[in-house]
Amino acid sequence: MSSPLSLIQQRHSAPSRQLGEPAPDAATLHTLLEAAIRVPDHGKLVPFRLIKLRGQDKLAFGELLSARAIRRDPQLPESKREKERLRYTFAPLVMVVVARVDADAGIPEIEQKLCAGNVAYNILLGAYALGLGAQWLTGWAAYDAEVAQLLGLAENESVIGFVHLGTPQSDIPDRDRPALNDLLSAWKAPA
């Protein structure tokens, strides 16, 4: 019998370039996202929302980002222009996880953004549990004001990540993980 923690112990990202059809169908996606939004939420602010990029709209988004990348750097080499143009063409579905910070709520901004980050992670974890592949990416577009406008974000919103979803097209090996003993310490009260 597998451990209840085996899902977390085995979860790993699938590179977006190795994700293809099928994407989760509407019912599966709904179930996945309902699970993903069950996150710690100090103050019950729901400081996040989701934007779905799929099909021709996803491709158009990639074209607009490529044009933005060129405006940011007119000297951008052709290979990087092509990389920007193709960035959203691999995985059949991309979920944009957006943080919505309420500055007047009395809850620290970092806690609100971490809440949204937990949504992104839950999408990864849930996708893995469903036998799907997923990768959480950011890159320059997550932090660009023009991209935020393109996505229709309000002033208090920011992109936490672009979560690419699909079916792995090949076996994806896990990466090396850090040793817990290198990361864990115990605090001692001053004498």
mmCIF file of N, CA and C in Angstrom, residues 38-91:
data_model
loop_
_atom_site.group_PDB
_atom_site.id
_atom_site.type_symbol
_atom_site.label_atom_id
_atom_site.label_comp_id
_atom_site.label_asym_id
_atom_site.label_seq_id
_atom_site.Cartn_x
_atom_site.Cartn_y
_atom_site.Cartn_z
ATOM 1 N N ARG A 38 -8.867 25.492 -2.683
ATOM 2 C CA ARG A 38 -8.984 25.184 -1.250
ATOM 3 C C ARG A 38 -7.612 25.425 -0.605
ATOM 4 N N VAL A 39 -7.344 26.665 -0.304
ATOM 5 C CA VAL A 39 -6.026 27.069 0.192
ATOM 6 C C VAL A 39 -6.162 27.820 1.515
ATOM 7 N N PRO A 40 -5.076 27.887 2.309
ATOM 8 C CA PRO A 40 -5.092 28.757 3.483
ATOM 9 C C PRO A 40 -5.325 30.193 3.022
ATOM 10 N N ASP A 41 -6.239 30.880 3.687
ATOM 11 C CA ASP A 41 -6.631 32.216 3.239
ATOM 12 C C ASP A 41 -6.922 33.076 4.469
ATOM 13 N N HIS A 42 -5.878 33.696 5.014
ATOM 14 C CA HIS A 42 -5.993 34.556 6.187
ATOM 15 C C HIS A 42 -6.972 35.689 5.886
ATOM 16 N N GLY A 43 -8.012 35.788 6.656
ATOM 17 C CA GLY A 43 -9.009 36.835 6.475
ATOM 18 C C GLY A 43 -10.095 36.488 5.480
ATOM 19 N N LYS A 44 -10.034 35.304 4.896
ATOM 20 C CA LYS A 44 -11.031 34.867 3.901
ATOM 21 C C LYS A 44 -11.208 35.914 2.804
ATOM 22 N N LEU A 45 -10.096 36.421 2.300
ATOM 23 C CA LEU A 45 -10.118 37.475 1.286
ATOM 24 C C LEU A 45 -10.297 36.955 -0.137
ATOM 25 N N VAL A 46 -9.986 35.681 -0.355
ATOM 26 C CA VAL A 46 -9.939 35.102 -1.702
ATOM 27 C C VAL A 46 -9.083 36.022 -2.595
ATOM 28 N N PRO A 47 -7.795 36.147 -2.253
ATOM 29 C CA PRO A 47 -6.934 37.090 -2.974
ATOM 30 C C PRO A 47 -6.324 36.494 -4.250
ATOM 31 N N PHE A 48 -7.162 35.883 -5.045
ATOM 32 C CA PHE A 48 -6.690 35.262 -6.284
ATOM 33 C C PHE A 48 -7.867 35.123 -7.242
ATOM 34 N N ARG A 49 -7.502 34.945 -8.503
ATOM 35 C CA ARG A 49 -8.465 34.557 -9.528
ATOM 36 C C ARG A 49 -7.699 33.832 -10.621
ATOM 37 N N LEU A 50 -8.427 33.232 -11.540
ATOM 38 C CA LEU A 50 -7.828 32.408 -12.582
ATOM 39 C C LEU A 50 -8.286 32.876 -13.961
ATOM 40 N N ILE A 51 -7.369 32.802 -14.917
ATOM 41 C CA ILE A 51 -7.678 33.119 -16.307
ATOM 42 C C ILE A 51 -7.259 31.912 -17.138
ATOM 43 N N LYS A 52 -8.156 31.442 -17.985
ATOM 44 C CA LYS A 52 -7.892 30.268 -18.818
ATOM 45 C C LYS A 52 -7.453 30.719 -20.206
ATOM 46 N N LEU A 53 -6.343 30.165 -20.685
ATOM 47 C CA LEU A 53 -5.861 30.400 -22.052
ATOM 48 C C LEU A 53 -5.911 29.062 -22.786
ATOM 49 N N ARG A 54 -6.698 29.021 -23.865
ATOM 50 C CA ARG A 54 -6.872 27.757 -24.579
ATOM 51 C C ARG A 54 -7.109 28.038 -26.059
ATOM 52 N N GLY A 55 -6.720 27.113 -26.896
ATOM 53 C CA GLY A 55 -7.021 27.180 -28.325
ATOM 54 C C GLY A 55 -6.445 28.397 -29.013
ATOM 55 N N GLN A 56 -7.224 28.987 -29.896
ATOM 56 C CA GLN A 56 -6.768 30.134 -30.679
ATOM 57 C C GLN A 56 -6.468 31.345 -29.801
ATOM 58 N N ASP A 57 -7.197 31.484 -28.699
ATOM 59 C CA ASP A 57 -6.938 32.609 -27.793
ATOM 60 C C ASP A 57 -5.549 32.482 -27.163
ATOM 61 N N LYS A 58 -5.154 31.270 -26.822
ATOM 62 C CA LYS A 58 -3.822 31.022 -26.259
ATOM 63 C C LYS A 58 -2.744 31.365 -27.289
ATOM 64 N N LEU A 59 -2.983 30.982 -28.532
ATOM 65 C CA LEU A 59 -2.020 31.276 -29.592
ATOM 66 C C LEU A 59 -1.929 32.774 -29.856
ATOM 67 N N ALA A 60 -3.065 33.448 -29.847
ATOM 68 C CA ALA A 60 -3.071 34.906 -30.041
ATOM 69 C C ALA A 60 -2.336 35.596 -28.902
ATOM 70 N N PHE A 61 -2.513 35.089 -27.683
ATOM 71 C CA PHE A 61 -1.803 35.640 -26.529
ATOM 72 C C PHE A 61 -0.293 35.534 -26.747
ATOM 73 N N GLY A 62 0.167 34.376 -27.207
ATOM 74 C CA GLY A 62 1.590 34.185 -27.492
ATOM 75 C C GLY A 62 2.104 35.149 -28.543
ATOM 76 N N GLU A 63 1.322 35.394 -29.581
ATOM 77 C CA GLU A 63 1.716 36.345 -30.632
ATOM 78 C C GLU A 63 1.841 37.749 -30.056
ATOM 79 N N LEU A 64 0.883 38.135 -29.205
ATOM 80 C CA LEU A 64 0.928 39.470 -28.598
ATOM 81 C C LEU A 64 2.115 39.601 -27.648
ATOM 82 N N LEU A 65 2.446 38.532 -26.930
ATOM 83 C CA LEU A 65 3.613 38.567 -26.054
ATOM 84 C C LEU A 65 4.901 38.666 -26.853
ATOM 85 N N SER A 66 4.950 37.984 -27.976
ATOM 86 C CA SER A 66 6.124 38.075 -28.831
ATOM 87 C C SER A 66 6.316 39.514 -29.313
ATOM 88 N N ALA A 67 5.230 40.144 -29.729
ATOM 89 C CA ALA A 67 5.314 41.543 -30.171
ATOM 90 C C ALA A 67 5.764 42.436 -29.024
ATOM 91 N N ARG A 68 5.287 42.175 -27.826
ATOM 92 C CA ARG A 68 5.696 42.957 -26.659
ATOM 93 C C ARG A 68 7.177 42.748 -26.370
ATOM 94 N N ALA A 69 7.646 41.528 -26.480
ATOM 95 C CA ALA A 69 9.062 41.233 -26.238
ATOM 96 C C ALA A 69 9.948 42.024 -27.198
ATOM 97 N N ILE A 70 9.497 42.158 -28.434
ATOM 98 C CA ILE A 70 10.264 42.910 -29.432
ATOM 99 C C ILE A 70 10.234 44.402 -29.105
ATOM 100 N N ARG A 71 9.106 44.908 -28.630
ATOM 101 C CA ARG A 71 9.053 46.322 -28.229
ATOM 102 C C ARG A 71 9.971 46.574 -27.033
ATOM 103 N N ARG A 72 10.044 45.601 -26.127
ATOM 104 C CA ARG A 72 10.928 45.734 -24.964
ATOM 105 C C ARG A 72 12.391 45.746 -25.390
ATOM 106 N N ASP A 73 12.703 44.951 -26.411
ATOM 107 C CA ASP A 73 14.084 44.840 -26.881
ATOM 108 C C ASP A 73 14.087 44.695 -28.403
ATOM 109 N N PRO A 74 14.145 45.826 -29.123
ATOM 110 C CA PRO A 74 14.130 45.762 -30.588
ATOM 111 C C PRO A 74 15.298 44.970 -31.176
ATOM 112 N N GLN A 75 16.348 44.769 -30.376
ATOM 113 C CA GLN A 75 17.506 44.007 -30.849
ATOM 114 C C GLN A 75 17.392 42.517 -30.523
ATOM 115 N N LEU A 76 16.234 42.095 -30.054
ATOM 116 C CA LEU A 76 16.031 40.693 -29.682
ATOM 117 C C LEU A 76 16.356 39.799 -30.868
ATOM 118 N N PRO A 77 17.273 38.846 -30.682
ATOM 119 C CA PRO A 77 17.647 37.960 -31.797
ATOM 120 C C PRO A 77 16.440 37.162 -32.293
ATOM 121 N N GLU A 78 16.483 36.794 -33.556
ATOM 122 C CA GLU A 78 15.372 36.056 -34.171
ATOM 123 C C GLU A 78 15.053 34.775 -33.401
ATOM 124 N N SER A 79 16.060 34.086 -32.885
ATOM 125 C CA SER A 79 15.812 32.838 -32.144
ATOM 126 C C SER A 79 14.990 33.094 -30.885
ATOM 127 N N LYS A 80 15.242 34.210 -30.225
ATOM 128 C CA LYS A 80 14.478 34.540 -29.010
ATOM 129 C C LYS A 80 13.082 35.054 -29.370
ATOM 130 N N ARG A 81 12.962 35.719 -30.503
ATOM 131 C CA ARG A 81 11.638 36.149 -30.967
ATOM 132 C C ARG A 81 10.757 34.913 -31.202
ATOM 133 N N GLU A 82 11.355 33.918 -31.842
ATOM 134 C CA GLU A 82 10.621 32.684 -32.124
ATOM 135 C C GLU A 82 10.267 31.958 -30.827
ATOM 136 N N LYS A 83 11.182 31.950 -29.883
ATOM 137 C CA LYS A 83 10.910 31.324 -28.583
ATOM 138 C C LYS A 83 9.724 31.996 -27.906
ATOM 139 N N GLU A 84 9.676 33.321 -27.936
ATOM 140 C CA GLU A 84 8.561 34.047 -27.335
ATOM 141 C C GLU A 84 7.255 33.738 -28.067
ATOM 142 N N ARG A 85 7.318 33.674 -29.392
ATOM 143 C CA ARG A 85 6.115 33.406 -30.178
ATOM 144 C C ARG A 85 5.549 32.021 -29.882
ATOM 145 N N LEU A 86 6.425 31.055 -29.649
ATOM 146 C CA LEU A 86 5.998 29.665 -29.447
ATOM 147 C C LEU A 86 5.736 29.305 -27.991
ATOM 148 N N ARG A 87 6.078 30.176 -27.070
ATOM 149 C CA ARG A 87 6.034 29.868 -25.634
ATOM 150 C C ARG A 87 4.719 29.230 -25.171
ATOM 151 N N TYR A 88 3.599 29.652 -25.716
ATOM 152 C CA TYR A 88 2.299 29.168 -25.264
ATOM 153 C C TYR A 88 1.652 28.187 -26.243
ATOM 154 N N THR A 89 2.438 27.625 -27.151
ATOM 155 C CA THR A 89 1.875 26.730 -28.163
ATOM 156 C C THR A 89 1.958 25.258 -27.787
ATOM 157 N N PHE A 90 2.720 24.907 -26.784
ATOM 158 C CA PHE A 90 2.967 23.493 -26.491
ATOM 159 C C PHE A 90 1.847 22.863 -25.674
ATOM 160 N N ALA A 91 1.690 23.272 -24.443
ATOM 161 C CA ALA A 91 0.630 22.720 -23.599
ATOM 162 C C ALA A 91 -0.720 23.175 -24.141
#
